[in-house]
Every structure is written in structure tokens, then in C-alpha cells.
PDB file of C-alpha atoms in Angstrom:
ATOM      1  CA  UNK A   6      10.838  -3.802 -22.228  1.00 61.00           C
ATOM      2  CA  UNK A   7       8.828  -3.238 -25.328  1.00 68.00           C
ATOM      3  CA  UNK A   8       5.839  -5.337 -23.813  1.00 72.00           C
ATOM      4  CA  UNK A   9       5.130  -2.339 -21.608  1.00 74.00           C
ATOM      5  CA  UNK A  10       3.842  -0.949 -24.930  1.00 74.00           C
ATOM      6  CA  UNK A  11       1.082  -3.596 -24.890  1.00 75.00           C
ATOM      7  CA  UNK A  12      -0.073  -2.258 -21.826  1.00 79.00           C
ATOM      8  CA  UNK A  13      -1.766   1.365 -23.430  1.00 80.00           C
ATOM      9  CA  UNK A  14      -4.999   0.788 -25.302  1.00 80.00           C
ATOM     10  CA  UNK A  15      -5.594  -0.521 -28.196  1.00 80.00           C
ATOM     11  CA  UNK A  16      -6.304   1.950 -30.247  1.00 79.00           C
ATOM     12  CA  UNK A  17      -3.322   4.012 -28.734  1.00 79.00           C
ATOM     13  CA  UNK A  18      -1.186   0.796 -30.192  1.00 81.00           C
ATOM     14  CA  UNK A  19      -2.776   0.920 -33.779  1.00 84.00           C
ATOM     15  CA  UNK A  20      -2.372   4.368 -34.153  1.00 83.00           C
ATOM     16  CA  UNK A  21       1.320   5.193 -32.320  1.00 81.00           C
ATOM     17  CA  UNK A  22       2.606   1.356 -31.349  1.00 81.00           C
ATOM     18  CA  UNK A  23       5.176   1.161 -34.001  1.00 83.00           C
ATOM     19  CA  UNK A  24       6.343   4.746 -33.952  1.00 84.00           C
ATOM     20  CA  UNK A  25       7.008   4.251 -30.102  1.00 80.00           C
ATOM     21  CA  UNK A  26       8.699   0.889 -31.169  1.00 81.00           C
ATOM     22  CA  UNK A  27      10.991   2.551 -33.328  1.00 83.00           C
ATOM     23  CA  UNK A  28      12.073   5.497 -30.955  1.00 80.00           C
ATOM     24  CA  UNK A  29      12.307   2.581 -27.972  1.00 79.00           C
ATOM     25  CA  UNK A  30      14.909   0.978 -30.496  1.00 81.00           C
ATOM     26  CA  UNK A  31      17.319   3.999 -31.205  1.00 82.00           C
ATOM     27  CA  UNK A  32      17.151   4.611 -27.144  1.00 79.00           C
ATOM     28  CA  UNK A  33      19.412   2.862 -24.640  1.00 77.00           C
ATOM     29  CA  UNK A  34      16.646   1.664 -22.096  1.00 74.00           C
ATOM     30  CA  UNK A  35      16.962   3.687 -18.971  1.00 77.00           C
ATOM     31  CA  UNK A  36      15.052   4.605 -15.589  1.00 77.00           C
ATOM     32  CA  UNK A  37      13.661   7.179 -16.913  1.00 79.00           C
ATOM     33  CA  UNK A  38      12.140   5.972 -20.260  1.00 78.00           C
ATOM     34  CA  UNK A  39      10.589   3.252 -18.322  1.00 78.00           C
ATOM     35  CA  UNK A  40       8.890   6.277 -16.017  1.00 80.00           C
ATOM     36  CA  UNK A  41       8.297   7.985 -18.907  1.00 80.00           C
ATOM     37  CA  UNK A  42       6.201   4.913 -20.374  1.00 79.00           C
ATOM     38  CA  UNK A  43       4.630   3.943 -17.223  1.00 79.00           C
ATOM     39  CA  UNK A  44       3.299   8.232 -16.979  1.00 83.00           C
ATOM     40  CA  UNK A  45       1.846   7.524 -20.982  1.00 83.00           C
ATOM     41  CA  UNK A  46       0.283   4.631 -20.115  1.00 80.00           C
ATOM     42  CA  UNK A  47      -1.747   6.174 -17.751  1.00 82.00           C
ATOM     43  CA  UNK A  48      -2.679   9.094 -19.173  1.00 83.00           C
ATOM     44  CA  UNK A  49      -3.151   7.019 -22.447  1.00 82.00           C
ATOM     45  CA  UNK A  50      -6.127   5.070 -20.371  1.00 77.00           C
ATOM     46  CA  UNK A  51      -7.155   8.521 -18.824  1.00 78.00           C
ATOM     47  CA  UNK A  52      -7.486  10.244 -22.579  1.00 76.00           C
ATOM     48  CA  UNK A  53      -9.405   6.585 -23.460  1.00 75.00           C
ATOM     49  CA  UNK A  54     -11.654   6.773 -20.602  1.00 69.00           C
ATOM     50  CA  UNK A  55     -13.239  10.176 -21.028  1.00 67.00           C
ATOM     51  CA  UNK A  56     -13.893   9.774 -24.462  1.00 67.00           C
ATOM     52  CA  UNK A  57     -16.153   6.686 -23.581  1.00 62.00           C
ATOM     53  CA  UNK A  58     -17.693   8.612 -21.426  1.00 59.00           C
ATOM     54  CA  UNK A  59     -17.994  11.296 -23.510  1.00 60.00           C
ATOM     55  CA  UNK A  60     -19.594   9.269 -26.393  1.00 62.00           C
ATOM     56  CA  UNK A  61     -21.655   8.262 -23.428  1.00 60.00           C
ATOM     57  CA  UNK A  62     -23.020  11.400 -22.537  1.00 62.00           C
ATOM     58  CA  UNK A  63     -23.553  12.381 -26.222  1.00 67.00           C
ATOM     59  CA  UNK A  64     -25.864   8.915 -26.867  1.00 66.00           C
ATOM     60  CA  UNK A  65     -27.374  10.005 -23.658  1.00 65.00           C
ATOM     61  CA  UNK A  66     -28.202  13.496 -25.375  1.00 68.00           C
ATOM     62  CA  UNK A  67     -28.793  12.086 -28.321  1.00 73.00           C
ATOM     63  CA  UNK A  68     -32.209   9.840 -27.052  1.00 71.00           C
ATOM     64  CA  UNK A  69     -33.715  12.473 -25.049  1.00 69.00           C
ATOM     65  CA  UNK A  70     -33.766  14.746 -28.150  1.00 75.00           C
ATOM     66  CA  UNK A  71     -35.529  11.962 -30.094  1.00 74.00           C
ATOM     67  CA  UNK A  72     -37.324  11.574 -27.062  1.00 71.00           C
ATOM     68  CA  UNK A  73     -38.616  15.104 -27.292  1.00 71.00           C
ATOM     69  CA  UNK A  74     -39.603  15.031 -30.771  1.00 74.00           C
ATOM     70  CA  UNK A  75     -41.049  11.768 -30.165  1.00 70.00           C
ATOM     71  CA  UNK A  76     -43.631  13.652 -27.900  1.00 68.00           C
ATOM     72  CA  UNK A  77     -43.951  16.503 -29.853  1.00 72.00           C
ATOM     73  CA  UNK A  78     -45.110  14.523 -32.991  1.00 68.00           C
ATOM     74  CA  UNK A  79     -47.333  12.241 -30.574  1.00 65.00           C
ATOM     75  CA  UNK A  80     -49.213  15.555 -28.983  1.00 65.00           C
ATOM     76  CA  UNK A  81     -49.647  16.998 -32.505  1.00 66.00           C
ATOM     77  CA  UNK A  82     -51.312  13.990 -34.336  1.00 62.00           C
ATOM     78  CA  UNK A  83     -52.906  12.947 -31.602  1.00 58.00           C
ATOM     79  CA  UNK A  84     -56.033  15.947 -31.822  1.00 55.00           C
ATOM     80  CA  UNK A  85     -56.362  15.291 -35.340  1.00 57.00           C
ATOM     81  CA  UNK A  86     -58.657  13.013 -36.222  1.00 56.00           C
ATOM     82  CA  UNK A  87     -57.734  12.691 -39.598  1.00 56.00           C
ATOM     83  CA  UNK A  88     -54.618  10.558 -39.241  1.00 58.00           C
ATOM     84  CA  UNK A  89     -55.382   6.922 -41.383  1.00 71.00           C
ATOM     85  CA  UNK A  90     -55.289   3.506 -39.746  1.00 72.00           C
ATOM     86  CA  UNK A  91     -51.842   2.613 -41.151  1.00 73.00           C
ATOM     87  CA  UNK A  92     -50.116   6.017 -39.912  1.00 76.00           C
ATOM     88  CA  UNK A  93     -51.546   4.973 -36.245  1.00 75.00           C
ATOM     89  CA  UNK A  94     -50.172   1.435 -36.514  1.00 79.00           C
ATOM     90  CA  UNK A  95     -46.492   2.929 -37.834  1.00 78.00           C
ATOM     91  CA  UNK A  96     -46.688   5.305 -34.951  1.00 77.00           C
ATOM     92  CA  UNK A  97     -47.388   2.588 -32.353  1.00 80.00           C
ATOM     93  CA  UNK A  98     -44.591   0.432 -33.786  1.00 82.00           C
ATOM     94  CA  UNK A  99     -42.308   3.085 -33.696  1.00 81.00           C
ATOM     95  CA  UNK A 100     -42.901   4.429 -30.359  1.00 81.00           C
ATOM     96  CA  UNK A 101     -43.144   0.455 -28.701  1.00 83.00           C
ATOM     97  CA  UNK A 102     -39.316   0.033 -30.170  1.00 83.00           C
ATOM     98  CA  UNK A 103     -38.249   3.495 -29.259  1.00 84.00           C
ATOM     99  CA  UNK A 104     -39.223   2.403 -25.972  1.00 82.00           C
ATOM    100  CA  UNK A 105     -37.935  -1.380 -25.317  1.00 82.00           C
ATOM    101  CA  UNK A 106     -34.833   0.342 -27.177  1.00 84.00           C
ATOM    102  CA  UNK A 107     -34.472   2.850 -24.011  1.00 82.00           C
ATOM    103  CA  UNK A 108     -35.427   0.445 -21.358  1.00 82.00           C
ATOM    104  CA  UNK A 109     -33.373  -2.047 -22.871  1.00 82.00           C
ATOM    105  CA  UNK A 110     -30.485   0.409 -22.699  1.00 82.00           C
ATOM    106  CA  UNK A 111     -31.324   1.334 -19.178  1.00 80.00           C
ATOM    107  CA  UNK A 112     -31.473  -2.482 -17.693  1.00 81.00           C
ATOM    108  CA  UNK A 113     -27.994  -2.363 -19.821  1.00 81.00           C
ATOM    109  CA  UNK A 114     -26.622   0.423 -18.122  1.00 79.00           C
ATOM    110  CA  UNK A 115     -27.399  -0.903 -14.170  1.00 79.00           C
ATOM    111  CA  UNK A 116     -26.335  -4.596 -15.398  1.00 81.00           C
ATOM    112  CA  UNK A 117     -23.586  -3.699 -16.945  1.00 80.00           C
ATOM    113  CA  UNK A 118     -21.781  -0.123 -15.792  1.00 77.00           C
ATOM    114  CA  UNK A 119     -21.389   2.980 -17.393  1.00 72.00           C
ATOM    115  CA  UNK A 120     -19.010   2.061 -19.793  1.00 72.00           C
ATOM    116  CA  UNK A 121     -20.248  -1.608 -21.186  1.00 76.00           C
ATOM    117  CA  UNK A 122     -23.278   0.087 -21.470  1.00 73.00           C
ATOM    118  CA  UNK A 123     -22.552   2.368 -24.344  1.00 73.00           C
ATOM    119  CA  UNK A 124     -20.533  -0.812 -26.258  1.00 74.00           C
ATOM    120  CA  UNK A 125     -21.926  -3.130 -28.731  1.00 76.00           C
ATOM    121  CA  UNK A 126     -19.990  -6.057 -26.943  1.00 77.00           C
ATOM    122  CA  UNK A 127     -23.131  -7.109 -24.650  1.00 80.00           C
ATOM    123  CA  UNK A 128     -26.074  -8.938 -25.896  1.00 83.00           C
ATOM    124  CA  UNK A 129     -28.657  -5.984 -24.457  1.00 81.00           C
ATOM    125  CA  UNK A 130     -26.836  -3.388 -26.375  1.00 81.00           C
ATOM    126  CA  UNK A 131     -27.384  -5.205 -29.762  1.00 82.00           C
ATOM    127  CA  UNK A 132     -30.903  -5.582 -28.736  1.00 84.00           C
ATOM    128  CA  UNK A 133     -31.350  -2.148 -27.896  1.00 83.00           C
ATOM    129  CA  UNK A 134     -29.748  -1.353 -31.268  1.00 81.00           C
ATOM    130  CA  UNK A 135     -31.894  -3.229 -33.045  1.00 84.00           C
ATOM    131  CA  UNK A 136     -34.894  -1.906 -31.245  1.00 83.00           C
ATOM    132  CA  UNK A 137     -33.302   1.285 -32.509  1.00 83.00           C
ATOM    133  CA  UNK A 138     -32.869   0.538 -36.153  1.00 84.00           C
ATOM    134  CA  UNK A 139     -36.551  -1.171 -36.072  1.00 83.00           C
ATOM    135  CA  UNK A 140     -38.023   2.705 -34.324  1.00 84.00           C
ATOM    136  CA  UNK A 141     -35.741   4.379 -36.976  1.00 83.00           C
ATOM    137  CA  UNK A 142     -37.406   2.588 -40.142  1.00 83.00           C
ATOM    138  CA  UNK A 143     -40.769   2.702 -38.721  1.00 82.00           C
ATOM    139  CA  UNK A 144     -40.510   6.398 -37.673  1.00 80.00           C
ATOM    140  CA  UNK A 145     -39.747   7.661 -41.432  1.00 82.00           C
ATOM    141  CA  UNK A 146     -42.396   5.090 -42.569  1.00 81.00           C
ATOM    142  CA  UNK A 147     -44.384   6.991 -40.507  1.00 78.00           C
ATOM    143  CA  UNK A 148     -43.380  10.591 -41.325  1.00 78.00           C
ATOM    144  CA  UNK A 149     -43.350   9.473 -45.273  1.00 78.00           C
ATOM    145  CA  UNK A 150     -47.287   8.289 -44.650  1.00 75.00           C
ATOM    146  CA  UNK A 151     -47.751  11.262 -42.628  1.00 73.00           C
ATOM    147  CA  UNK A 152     -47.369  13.831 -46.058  1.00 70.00           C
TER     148      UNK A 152
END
């Protein structure tokens, strides 16, 4: 019966899988131990599930803050005329990436589903983070320019 331990998650069976394998050991197997298992498997996958979609909802938060400062910054250098060639360029790279990175994500999240979406396991979402990284650099080259 202990391959109904490879049945939680897998982080649940690095973190607890040989603890429960011990205790399973000492125990005589009965009904209700194998109830008992069945009852922490599923809550294991429930406690899994909504911190996915947690971290989901965070990243979610997370890109419409940048995207507000994004358009704060934008509708402040925009009036002044005294903003060089290379800080315009930096600015443009920054916000094209920002945005492929978000529609990227988006395609992601319809092709995909909620929770592949938010994973680096998919091709899109490695694209999208390197979209991010590339709107990260460019951003502070910006800012650094910018003073």
C-alpha cells in the first residue's frame, strides 16, 4: 500500500514522503489508514491547487502594477521635449517587450489553461519570460539614461 503515497504531489512527497513512510511501517495497514490516505491525498492536491492559483493571481497583480507605472513614466516623458534619442529608443524597446511579454502570456493563458499558464513548462511561457527579462534590462537602461 505504500504506492498510494505516490499519488499526493510532488512536492508533498519531497517534503513529508518518507516521514509518512516511516509511520505507514510501524502501523498494521487497516481500513481506516487507507481512508485516512485517500482524505490526504485529496486535500494534499486541494492545498497544491490554490497555491497555483494563488501565485497566479499574484503574477496577474504583479503586471498590471508594472503596467501602471509603465504608463505613468510614458505620460510623464512624453511632454518633455528634452528626452535624448537613445532614452526614446530604450523606452520603445522596453515597452515593445513589455508588451509581446503580456500578449504572449495571454495567447498562453487561452492555449494553455489557467494553470500551465503561470508554469515555465510551455514554450510561450519561456518566451514571455524572456520578453520579460529583455523589458526588465531595457527599462533600468532606460531609467539609468533617464538621470
Amino acid at each position: 500500500m505504500k504506492w498510494l503515497i505516490y499519488l499526493y504531489p510532488k512536492n508533498w512527497r519531497k517534503r513529508y514522503g518518507d516521514e509518512i513512510i516511516d509511520l505507514l511501517e510501524q502501523e498494521d495497514w487497516s481500513f481506516f489508514i487507507i481512508i485516512d490516505l485517500l482524505r490526504g491525498i485529496v486535500d494534499a492536491w486541494k492545498i497544491e491547487i490554490n497555491e497555483r492559483q494563488v501565485f497566479g493571481i499574484r503574477m496577474s497583480n504583479m503586471l498590471l502594477l508594472i503596467s501602471l507605472i509603465n504608463i505613468f513614466i510614458i505620460l510623464q516623458y512624453r511632454s518633455s521635449q528634452g528626452v535624448i534619442f537613445l532614452e526614446q529608443i530604450t523606452l520603445i524597446i522596453a515597452m515593445a517587450s513589455f508588451f509581446l511579454a503580456v500578449s504572449i502570456f495571454i495567447v498562453n493563458l487561452f492555449k494553455e489553461g489557467f494553470q500551465k499558464a503561470f508554469s515555465i513548462r510551455t514554450r510561450l511561457s519561456k518566451m514571455g519570460l524572456g520578453f520579460m527579462g529583455l523589458y526588465g534590462l531595457s527599462f533600468i537602461a532606460f531609467l539609468v539614461l533617464a538621470n
